[in-house]
Coordinates of C-alpha atoms and ligand atoms in Angstrom, one line a residue:
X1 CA 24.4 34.6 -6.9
X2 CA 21.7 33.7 -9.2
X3 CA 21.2 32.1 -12.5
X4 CA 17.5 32.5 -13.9
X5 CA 16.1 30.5 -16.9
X6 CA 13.3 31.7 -19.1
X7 CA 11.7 30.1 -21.9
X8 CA 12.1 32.5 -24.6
X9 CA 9.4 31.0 -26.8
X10 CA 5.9 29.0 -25.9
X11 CA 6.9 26.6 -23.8
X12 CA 9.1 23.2 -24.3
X13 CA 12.2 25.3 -25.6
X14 CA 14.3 22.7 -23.4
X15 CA 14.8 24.6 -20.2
X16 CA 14.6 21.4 -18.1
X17 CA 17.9 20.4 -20.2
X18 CA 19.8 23.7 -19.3
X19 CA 19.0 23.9 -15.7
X20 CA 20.4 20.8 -15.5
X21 CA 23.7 21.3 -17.5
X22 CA 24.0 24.1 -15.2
X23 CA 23.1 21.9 -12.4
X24 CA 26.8 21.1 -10.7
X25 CA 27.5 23.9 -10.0
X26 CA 24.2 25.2 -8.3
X27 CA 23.6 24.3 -4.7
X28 CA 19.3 25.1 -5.1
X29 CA 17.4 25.0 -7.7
X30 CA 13.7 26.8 -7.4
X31 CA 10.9 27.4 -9.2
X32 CA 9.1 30.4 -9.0
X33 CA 5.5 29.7 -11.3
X34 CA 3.7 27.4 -12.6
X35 CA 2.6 24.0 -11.6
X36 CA 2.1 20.9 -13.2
X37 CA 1.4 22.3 -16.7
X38 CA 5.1 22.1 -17.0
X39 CA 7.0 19.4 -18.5
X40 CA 10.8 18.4 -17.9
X41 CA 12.5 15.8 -19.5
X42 CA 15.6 15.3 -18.0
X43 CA 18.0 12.9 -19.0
X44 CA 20.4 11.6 -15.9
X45 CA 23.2 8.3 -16.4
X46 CA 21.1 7.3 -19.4
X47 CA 17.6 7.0 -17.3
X48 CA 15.0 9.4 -18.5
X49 CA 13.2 11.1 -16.3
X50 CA 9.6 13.1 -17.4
X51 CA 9.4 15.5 -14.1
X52 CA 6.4 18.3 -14.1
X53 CA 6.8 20.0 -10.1
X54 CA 9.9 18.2 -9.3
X55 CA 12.6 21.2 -9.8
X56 CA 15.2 19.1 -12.6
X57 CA 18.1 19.9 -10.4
X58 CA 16.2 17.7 -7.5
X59 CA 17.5 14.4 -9.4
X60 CA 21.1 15.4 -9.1
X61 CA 21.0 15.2 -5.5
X62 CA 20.5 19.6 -5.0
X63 CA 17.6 21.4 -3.0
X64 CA 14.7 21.5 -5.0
X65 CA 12.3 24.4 -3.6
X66 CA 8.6 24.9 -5.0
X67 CA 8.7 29.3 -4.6
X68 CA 5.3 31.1 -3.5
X69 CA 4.6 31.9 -7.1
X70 CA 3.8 28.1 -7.6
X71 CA 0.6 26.4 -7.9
X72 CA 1.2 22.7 -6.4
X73 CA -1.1 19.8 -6.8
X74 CA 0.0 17.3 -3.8
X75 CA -1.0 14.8 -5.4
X76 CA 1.3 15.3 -8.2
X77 CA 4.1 15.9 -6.2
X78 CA 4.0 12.7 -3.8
X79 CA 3.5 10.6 -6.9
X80 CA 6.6 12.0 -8.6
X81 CA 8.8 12.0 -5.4
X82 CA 7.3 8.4 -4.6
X83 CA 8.1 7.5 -8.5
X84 CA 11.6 8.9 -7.9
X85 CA 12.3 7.0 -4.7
X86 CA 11.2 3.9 -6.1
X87 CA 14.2 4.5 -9.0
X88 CA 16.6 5.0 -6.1
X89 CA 16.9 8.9 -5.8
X90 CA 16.1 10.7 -2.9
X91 CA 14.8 14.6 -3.8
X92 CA 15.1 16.7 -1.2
X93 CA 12.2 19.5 -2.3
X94 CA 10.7 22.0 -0.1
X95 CA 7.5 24.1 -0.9
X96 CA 6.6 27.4 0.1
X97 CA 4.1 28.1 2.7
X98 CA 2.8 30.9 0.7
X99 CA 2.2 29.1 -2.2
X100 CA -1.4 28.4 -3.5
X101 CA -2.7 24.8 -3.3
X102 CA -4.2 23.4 -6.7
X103 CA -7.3 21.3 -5.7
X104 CA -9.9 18.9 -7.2
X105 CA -12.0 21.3 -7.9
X106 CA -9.8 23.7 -10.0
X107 CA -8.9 20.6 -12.5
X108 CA -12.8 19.9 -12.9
X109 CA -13.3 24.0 -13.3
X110 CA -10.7 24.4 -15.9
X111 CA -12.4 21.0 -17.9
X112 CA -15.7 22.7 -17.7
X113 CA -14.7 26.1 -18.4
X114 CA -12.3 24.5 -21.8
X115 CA -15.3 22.6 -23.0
X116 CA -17.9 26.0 -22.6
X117 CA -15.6 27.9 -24.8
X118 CA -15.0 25.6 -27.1
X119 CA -18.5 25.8 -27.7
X120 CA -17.4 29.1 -29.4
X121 CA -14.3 28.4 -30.5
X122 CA -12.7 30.2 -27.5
X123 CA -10.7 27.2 -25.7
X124 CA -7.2 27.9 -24.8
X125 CA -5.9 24.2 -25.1
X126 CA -5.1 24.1 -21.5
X127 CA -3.4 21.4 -19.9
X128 CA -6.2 20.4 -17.9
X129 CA -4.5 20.6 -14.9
X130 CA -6.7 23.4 -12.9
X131 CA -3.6 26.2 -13.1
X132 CA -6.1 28.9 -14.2
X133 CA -8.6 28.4 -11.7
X134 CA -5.7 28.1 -8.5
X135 CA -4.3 31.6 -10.0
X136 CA -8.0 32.7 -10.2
X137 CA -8.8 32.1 -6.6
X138 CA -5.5 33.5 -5.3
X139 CA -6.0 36.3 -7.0
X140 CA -9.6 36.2 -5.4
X141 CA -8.4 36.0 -2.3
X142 CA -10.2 32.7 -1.8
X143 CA -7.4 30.6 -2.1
X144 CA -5.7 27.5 -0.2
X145 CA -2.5 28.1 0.4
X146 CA 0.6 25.1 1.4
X147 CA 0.6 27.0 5.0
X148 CA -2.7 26.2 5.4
X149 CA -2.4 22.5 5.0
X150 CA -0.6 22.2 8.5
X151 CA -3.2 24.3 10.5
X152 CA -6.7 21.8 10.3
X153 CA -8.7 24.8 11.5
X154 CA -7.5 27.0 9.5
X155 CA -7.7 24.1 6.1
X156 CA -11.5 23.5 7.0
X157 CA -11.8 27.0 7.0
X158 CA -11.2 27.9 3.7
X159 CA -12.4 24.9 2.0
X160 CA -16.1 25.5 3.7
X161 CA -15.9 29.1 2.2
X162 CA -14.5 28.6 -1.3
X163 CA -16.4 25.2 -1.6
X164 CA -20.0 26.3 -1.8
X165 CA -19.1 29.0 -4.0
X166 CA -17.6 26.6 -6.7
X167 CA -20.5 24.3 -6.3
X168 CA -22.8 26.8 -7.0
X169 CA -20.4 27.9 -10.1
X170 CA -20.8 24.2 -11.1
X171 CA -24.4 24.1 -10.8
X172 CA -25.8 27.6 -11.4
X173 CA -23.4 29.1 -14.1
X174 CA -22.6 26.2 -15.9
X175 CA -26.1 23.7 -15.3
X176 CA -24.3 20.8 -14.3
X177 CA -25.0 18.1 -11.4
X178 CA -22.4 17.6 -8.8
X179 CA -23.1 14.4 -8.5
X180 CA -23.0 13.7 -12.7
X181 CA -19.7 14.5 -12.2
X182 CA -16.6 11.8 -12.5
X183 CA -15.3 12.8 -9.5
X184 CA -18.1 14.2 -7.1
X185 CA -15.8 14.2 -4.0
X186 CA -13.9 16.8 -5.7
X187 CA -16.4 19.6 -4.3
X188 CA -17.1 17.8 -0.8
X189 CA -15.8 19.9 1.9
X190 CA -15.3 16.6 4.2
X191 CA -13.5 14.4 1.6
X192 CA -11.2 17.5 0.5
X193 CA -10.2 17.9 4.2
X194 CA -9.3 14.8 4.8
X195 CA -7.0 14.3 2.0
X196 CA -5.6 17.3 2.0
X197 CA -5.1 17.5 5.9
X198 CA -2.9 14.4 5.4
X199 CA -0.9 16.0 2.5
X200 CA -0.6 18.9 5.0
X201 CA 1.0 15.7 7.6
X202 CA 3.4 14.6 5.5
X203 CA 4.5 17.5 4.6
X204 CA 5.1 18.6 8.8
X205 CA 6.2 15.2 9.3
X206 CA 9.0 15.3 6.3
X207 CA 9.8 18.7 7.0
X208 CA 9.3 20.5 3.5
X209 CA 7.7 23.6 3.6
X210 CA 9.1 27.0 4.0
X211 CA 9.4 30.6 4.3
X212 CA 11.1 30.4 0.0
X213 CA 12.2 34.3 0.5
X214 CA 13.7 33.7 3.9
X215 CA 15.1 30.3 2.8
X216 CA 16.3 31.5 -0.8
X217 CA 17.7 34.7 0.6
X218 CA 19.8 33.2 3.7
X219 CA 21.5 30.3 1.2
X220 CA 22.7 33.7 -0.9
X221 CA 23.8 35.2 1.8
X222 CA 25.7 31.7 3.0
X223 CA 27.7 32.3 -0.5
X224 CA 25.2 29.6 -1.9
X225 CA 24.3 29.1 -5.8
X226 CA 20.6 29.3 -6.5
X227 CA 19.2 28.8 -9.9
X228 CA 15.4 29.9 -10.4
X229 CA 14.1 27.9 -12.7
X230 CA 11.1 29.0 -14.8
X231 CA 8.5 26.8 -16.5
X232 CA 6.4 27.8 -19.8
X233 CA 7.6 30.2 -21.6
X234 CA 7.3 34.4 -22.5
X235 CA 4.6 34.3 -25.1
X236 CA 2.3 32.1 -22.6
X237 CA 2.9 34.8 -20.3
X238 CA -0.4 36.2 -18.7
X239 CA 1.1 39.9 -19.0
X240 CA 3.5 39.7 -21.8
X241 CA 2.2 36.8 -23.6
X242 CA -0.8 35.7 -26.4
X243 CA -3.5 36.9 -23.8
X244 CA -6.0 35.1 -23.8
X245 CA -3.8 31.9 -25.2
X246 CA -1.5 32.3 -22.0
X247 CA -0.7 30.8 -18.7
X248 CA -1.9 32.5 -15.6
X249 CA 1.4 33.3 -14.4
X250 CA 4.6 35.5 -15.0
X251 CA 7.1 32.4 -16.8
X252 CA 9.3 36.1 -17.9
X253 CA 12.4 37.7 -15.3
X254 CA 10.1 39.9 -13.4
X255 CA 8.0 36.4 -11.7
X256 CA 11.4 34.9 -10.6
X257 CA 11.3 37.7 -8.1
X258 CA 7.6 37.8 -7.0
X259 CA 7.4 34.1 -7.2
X260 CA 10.3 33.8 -4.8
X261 CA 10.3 36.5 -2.7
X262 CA 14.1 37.6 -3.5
X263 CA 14.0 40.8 -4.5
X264 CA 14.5 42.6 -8.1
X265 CA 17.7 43.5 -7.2
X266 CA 18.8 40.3 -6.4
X267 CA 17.7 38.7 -9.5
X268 CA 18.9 41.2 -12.0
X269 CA 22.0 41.2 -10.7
X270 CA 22.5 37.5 -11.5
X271 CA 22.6 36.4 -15.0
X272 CA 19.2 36.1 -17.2
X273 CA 19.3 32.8 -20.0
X274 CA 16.9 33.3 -22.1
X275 CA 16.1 29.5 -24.1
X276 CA 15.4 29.6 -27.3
X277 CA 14.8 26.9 -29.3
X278 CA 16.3 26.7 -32.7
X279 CA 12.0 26.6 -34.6
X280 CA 8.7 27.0 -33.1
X281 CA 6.9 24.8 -31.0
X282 CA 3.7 25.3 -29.5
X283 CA 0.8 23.2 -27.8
X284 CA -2.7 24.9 -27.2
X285 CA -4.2 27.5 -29.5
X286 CA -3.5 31.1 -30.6
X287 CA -2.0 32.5 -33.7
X288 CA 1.5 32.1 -34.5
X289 CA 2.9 34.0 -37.8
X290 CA 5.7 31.2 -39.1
X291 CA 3.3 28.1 -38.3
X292 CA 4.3 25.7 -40.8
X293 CA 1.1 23.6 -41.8
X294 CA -1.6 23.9 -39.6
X295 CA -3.6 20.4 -39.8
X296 CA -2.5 19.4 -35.7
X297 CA -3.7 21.6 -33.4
X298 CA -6.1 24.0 -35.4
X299 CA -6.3 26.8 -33.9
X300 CA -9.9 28.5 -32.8
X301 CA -10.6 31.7 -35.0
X302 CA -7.6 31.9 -36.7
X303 CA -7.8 28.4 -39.2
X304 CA -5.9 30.8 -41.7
X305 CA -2.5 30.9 -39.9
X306 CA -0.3 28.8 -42.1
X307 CA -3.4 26.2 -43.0
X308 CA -1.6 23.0 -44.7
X309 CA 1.6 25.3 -46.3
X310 CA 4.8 23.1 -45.3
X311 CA 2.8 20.1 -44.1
X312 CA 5.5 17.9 -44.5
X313 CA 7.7 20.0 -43.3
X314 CA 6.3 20.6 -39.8
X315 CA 6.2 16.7 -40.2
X316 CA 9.4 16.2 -40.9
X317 CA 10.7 18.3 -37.6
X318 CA 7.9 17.0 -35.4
X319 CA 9.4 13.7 -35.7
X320 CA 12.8 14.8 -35.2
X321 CA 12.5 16.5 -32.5
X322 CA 10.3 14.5 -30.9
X323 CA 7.3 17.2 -30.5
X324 CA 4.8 16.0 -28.7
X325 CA 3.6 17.2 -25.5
X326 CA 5.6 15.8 -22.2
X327 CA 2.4 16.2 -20.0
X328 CA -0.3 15.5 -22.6
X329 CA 1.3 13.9 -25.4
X330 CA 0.1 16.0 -27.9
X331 CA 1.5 16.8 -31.4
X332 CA 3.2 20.5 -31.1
X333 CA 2.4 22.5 -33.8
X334 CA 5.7 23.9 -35.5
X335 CA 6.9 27.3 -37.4
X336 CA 10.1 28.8 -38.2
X337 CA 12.2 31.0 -35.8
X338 CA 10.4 34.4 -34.5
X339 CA 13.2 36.9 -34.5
X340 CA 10.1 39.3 -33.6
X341 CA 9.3 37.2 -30.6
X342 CA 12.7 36.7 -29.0
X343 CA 13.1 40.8 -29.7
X344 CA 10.2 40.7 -27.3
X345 CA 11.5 38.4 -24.7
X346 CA 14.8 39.8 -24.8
X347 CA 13.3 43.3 -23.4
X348 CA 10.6 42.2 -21.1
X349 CA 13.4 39.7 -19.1
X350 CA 16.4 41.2 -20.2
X351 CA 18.7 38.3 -20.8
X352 CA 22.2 38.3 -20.2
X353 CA 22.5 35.5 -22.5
X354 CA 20.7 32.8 -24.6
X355 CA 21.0 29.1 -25.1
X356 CA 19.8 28.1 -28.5
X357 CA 18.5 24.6 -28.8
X358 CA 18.0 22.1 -31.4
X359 CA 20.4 22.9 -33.8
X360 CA 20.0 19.4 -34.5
X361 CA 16.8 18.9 -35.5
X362 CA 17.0 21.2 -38.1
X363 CA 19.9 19.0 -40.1
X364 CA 19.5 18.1 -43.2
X365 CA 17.2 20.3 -44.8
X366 CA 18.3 22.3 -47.6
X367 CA 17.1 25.8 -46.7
X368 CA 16.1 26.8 -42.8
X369 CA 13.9 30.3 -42.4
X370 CA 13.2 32.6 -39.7
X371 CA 10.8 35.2 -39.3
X372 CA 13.3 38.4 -40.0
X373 CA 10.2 41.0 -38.9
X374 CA 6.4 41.4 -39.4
X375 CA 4.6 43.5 -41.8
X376 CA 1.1 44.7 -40.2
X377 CA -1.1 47.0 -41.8
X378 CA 1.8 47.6 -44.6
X379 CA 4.1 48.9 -41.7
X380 CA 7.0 47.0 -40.6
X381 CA 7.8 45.8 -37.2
X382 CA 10.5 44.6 -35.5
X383 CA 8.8 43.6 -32.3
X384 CA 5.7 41.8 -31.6
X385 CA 2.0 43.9 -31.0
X386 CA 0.3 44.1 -27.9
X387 CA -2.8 42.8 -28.9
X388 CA -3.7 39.2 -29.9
X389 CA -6.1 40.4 -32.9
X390 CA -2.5 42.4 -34.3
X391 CA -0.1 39.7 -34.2
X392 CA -2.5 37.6 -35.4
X393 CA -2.6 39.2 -38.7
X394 CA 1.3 40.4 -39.0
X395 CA 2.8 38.7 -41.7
X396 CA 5.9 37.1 -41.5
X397 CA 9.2 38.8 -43.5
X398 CA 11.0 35.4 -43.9
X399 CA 15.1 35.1 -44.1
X400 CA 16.4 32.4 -45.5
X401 CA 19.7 30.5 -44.6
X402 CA 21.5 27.4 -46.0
X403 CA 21.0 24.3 -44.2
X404 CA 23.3 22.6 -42.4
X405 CA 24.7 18.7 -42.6
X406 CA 23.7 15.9 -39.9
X407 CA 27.2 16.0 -38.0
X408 CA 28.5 13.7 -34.9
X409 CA 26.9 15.8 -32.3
X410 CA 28.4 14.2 -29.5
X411 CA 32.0 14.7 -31.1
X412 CA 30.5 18.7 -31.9
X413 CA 29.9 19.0 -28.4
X414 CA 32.9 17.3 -27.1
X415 CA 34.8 19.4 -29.1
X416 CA 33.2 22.7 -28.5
X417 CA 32.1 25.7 -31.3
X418 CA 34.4 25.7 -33.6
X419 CA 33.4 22.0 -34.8
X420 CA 29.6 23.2 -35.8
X421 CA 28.6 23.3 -39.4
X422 CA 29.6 26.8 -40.8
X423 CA 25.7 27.4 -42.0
X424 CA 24.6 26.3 -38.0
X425 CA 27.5 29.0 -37.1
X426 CA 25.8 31.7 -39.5
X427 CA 22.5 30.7 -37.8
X428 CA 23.9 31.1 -34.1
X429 CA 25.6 34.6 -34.9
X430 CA 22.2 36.0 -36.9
X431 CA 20.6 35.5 -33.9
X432 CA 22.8 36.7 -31.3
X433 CA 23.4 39.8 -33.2
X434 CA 19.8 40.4 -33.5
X435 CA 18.7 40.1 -29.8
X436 CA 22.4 41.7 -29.1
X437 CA 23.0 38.8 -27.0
X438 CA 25.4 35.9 -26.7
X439 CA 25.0 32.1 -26.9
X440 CA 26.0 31.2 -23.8
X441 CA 24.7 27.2 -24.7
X442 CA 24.1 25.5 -27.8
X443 CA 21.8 22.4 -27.6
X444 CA 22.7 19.5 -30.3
X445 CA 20.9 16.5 -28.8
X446 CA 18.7 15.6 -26.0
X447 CA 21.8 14.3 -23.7
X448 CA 23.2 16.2 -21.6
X449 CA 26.5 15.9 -22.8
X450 CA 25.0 17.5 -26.4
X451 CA 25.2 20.7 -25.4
X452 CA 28.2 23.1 -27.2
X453 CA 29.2 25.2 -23.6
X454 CA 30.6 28.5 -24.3
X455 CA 30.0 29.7 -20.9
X456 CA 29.4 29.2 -17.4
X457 CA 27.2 31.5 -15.8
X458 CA 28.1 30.7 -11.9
Ligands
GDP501 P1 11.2 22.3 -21.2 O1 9.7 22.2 -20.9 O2 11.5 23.7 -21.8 O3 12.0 21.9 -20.1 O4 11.4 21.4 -22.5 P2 10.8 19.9 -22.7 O5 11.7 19.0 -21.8 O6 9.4 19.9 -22.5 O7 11.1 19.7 -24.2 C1 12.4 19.7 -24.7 C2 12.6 18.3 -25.3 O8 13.7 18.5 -26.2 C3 13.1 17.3 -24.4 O9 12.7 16.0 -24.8 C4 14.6 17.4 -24.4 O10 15.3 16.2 -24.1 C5 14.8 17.7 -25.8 N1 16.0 18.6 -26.1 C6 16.5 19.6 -25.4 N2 17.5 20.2 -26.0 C7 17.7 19.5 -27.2 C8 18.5 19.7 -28.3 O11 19.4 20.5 -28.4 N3 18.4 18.8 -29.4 C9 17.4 17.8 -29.3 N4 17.3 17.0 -30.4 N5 16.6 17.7 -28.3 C10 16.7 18.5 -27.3
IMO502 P1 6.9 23.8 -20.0 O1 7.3 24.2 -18.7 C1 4.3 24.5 -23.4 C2 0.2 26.0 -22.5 C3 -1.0 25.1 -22.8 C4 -2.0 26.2 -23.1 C5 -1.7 27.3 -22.2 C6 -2.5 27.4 -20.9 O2 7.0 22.4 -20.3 O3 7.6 24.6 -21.1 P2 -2.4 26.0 -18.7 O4 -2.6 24.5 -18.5 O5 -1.1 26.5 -18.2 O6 -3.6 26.8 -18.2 O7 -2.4 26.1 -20.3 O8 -0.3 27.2 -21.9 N1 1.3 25.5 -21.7 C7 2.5 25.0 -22.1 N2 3.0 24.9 -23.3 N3 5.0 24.2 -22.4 C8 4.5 24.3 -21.1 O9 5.3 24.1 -20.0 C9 3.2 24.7 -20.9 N4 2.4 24.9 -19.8 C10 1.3 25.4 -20.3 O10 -0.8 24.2 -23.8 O11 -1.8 26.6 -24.4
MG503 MG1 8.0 21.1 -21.4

């Protein structure tokens, strides 16, 4: 069967934390979007490890598989496999052949294009890491695909098609000089074939890439465990998210199919975790109705969200939680719960349950709030709008609950639901009556024994 994790929220909700407490019991772990944007930490016999295309479960000794909805940047990959054999583990990750390759060129593109709209206040606050413009070009049909590494003909091919093009988007659209650029090689047909024909080498030569429906499909059928393991989050979503303050991929339900080639069926009829994370985090712009403060990470054309309310607050739970950016360091921003929000993600990926997170974090204050519904246009709303511009100006309904005391997490978690806080309990049940779903997880702490586990989905 399958197990598929979402990220309920905007990213960072701590899905790298349950795909791995779910980890023993699953045989391959894949990820079906996404690239290098994302940002695991995983914590394994006390090492920390900060893993971006490695699939988590990869540490722990299980089949890691990269699925054709993937963007993967070799370069990032080798590193972090290298980096992970040189602290003794040995990941044994395959990448589909259908999966689109993120080059040079599509880091440089998505700097240029960030700066251009910044100009306007437009920028997304990507993670510079060239996912737009990969998704761009395979959606362009001008793409590089993993298969095409291993074929040199083929590899020279496309690169002396798509490689003009994005020189003369360089040079004619945007005014800039090849050559002015840091990294001028990154638009040289010759250079880019090289490297990339020897990535294609090593990845013949260690046997890693595959057909990721075939492959997924015959470990089911073997009675195997697969976990599909998504990266971002719902509201980053290019369909269902904040466009244009998204991804540009599906991190909801409906991608773990496309992006692995097993079919709908297949997938729904596995379980659905949604993770939720107990407040608000986001990196990169766009609105968000329970920002608390506003200082870090202004957000272009909507300054009024939340501007400097609950500074200290957001502080206060930046600090504790430790919320800053695992691939670019930076501050998150930080809000209240979105009971709107997860009403949305709960619909578009249908979760069979949740795992709320960071029930920790929020210790020791005297009063937590969540965002009960919106008010827009003096209407109430229970769900999130379609448009940006809307949910940009719903208001927030806030509910309040009492807070609940710092606690031995580690014994909490040891000793299973019944030790929480009764005011963490009142939280945990508000929310699973609202999305009608049940905590299936409860995240106290960043180990991985800090988890409360009410049930196990395999
Ligand atoms: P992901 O991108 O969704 O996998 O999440 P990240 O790894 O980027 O961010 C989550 C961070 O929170 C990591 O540093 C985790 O170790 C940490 N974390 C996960 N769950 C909990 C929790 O319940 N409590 C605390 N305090 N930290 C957690
Ligand atoms: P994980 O898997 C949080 C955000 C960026 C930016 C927008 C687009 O760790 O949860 P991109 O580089 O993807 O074109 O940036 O999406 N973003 C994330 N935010 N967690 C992530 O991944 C993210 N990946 C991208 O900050 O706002
Ligand atoms: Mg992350």
């Amino acid at each position: 069967m399958t197990v598929t994790i979402v990220g309920s929220q905007l990213g960072d909700e701590g899905k790298g934390g349950i795909v791995d407490l779910y980890g023993d019991d699953v045989d391959v772990v894949a990820r079906y979007q996404g690239g290098d944007n994302a940002g695991h930490t995983v914590v394994h016999e006390g090492e920390e490890y900060k893993l971006s295309l490695v699939p988590s479960g990869a540490i722990r000794g299980k089949v890691g598989v990269l699925g054709n909805g993937c963007v993967v940047n070799p370069r990032t990959l080798f590193d972090e496999i290298d980096t992970l054999q040189d602290r003794g583990l040995d990941p044994d990750v395959r990448i589909a052949e259908r999966a689109h390759v993120i080059l040079p060129f599509h880091r440089v593109l998505d700097g240029i294009e960030e700066e251009v709209k910044s100009e306007s206040d437009q920028e997304v606050g990507t993670t510079g890491r060239g996912i737009g413009p990969t998704y761009e070009d395979k959606a362009g049909r001008r793409g590089v695909r993993v298969g095409d590494l291993l074929d040199p003909d083929v590899l020279r091919e496309r690169l002396e098609y798509v490689v003009p093009q994005k020189r003369a988007v360089v040079e004619d659209v945007y005014g800039l000089d090849v050559d002015d650029l840091e990294d001028p090689d990154a638009l040289d047909v010759d250079a880019l074939f090289e490297e990339f024909r020897d990535f294609g080498r090593r990845f013949e030569a260690e046997d890693m890439t595959v057909n990721a429906g075939a492959f997924l499909s015959a470990a089911i059928d073997e009675g195997q465990n697969v976990m599909l393991e998504g990266a971002q989050g719902t509201i980053i979503d290019i369909d269902h998210g904040n466009y244009p303050y998204v991804t540009s991929s599906n991190p909801t339900a409906g991608g773990a199919a496309t992006g692995t080639g097993l079919s709908p069926g297949v997938v729904g009829g596995g379980e659905i975790i949604g993770i939720v994370k107990a407040y608000l985090t986001r990196v990169g712009s766009g609105p968000l109705p329970t920002e608390l403060g506003g200082v870090v990470g202004d957000t272009p054309g909507y300054d009024e969200q939340g501007e400097g309310e609950n500074e200290e607050l957001a502080n206060y739970i930046r600090e504790e939680g430790g919320e800053y950016g695992t691939v670019t360091g930076r501050p998150r921003r930080v809000g209240w719960l979105d009971l709107p929000m997860l009403r949305h993600s709960t619909r578009v990926s249908g979760f069979t349950g949740i795992a709320i997170n960071h029930l920790d974090v929020l210790a020791g204050l005297d009063e937590v709030k969540v965002g009960h519904t919106y008010t827009l246009d003096g209407e109430e709303l229970a769900s999130m709008p379609a448009t940006t511009e809307q949910w940009a100006r719903c208001e927030a309904n806030v509910r309040s609950f009492d807070g609940w005391p710092e606690a031995d997490w580690q014994a909490v978690a040891d000793e299973g639901y019944d030790a929480l806080p009764e005011n963490a309990k009142a939280y945990v049940e508000y929310i699973e009556d609202e999305l009608d779903t049940p905590a299936y997880a409860i995240g106290v702490g960043p180990g991985r024994g800090e988890t409360i586990v009410r049930e196990q989905p395999f």
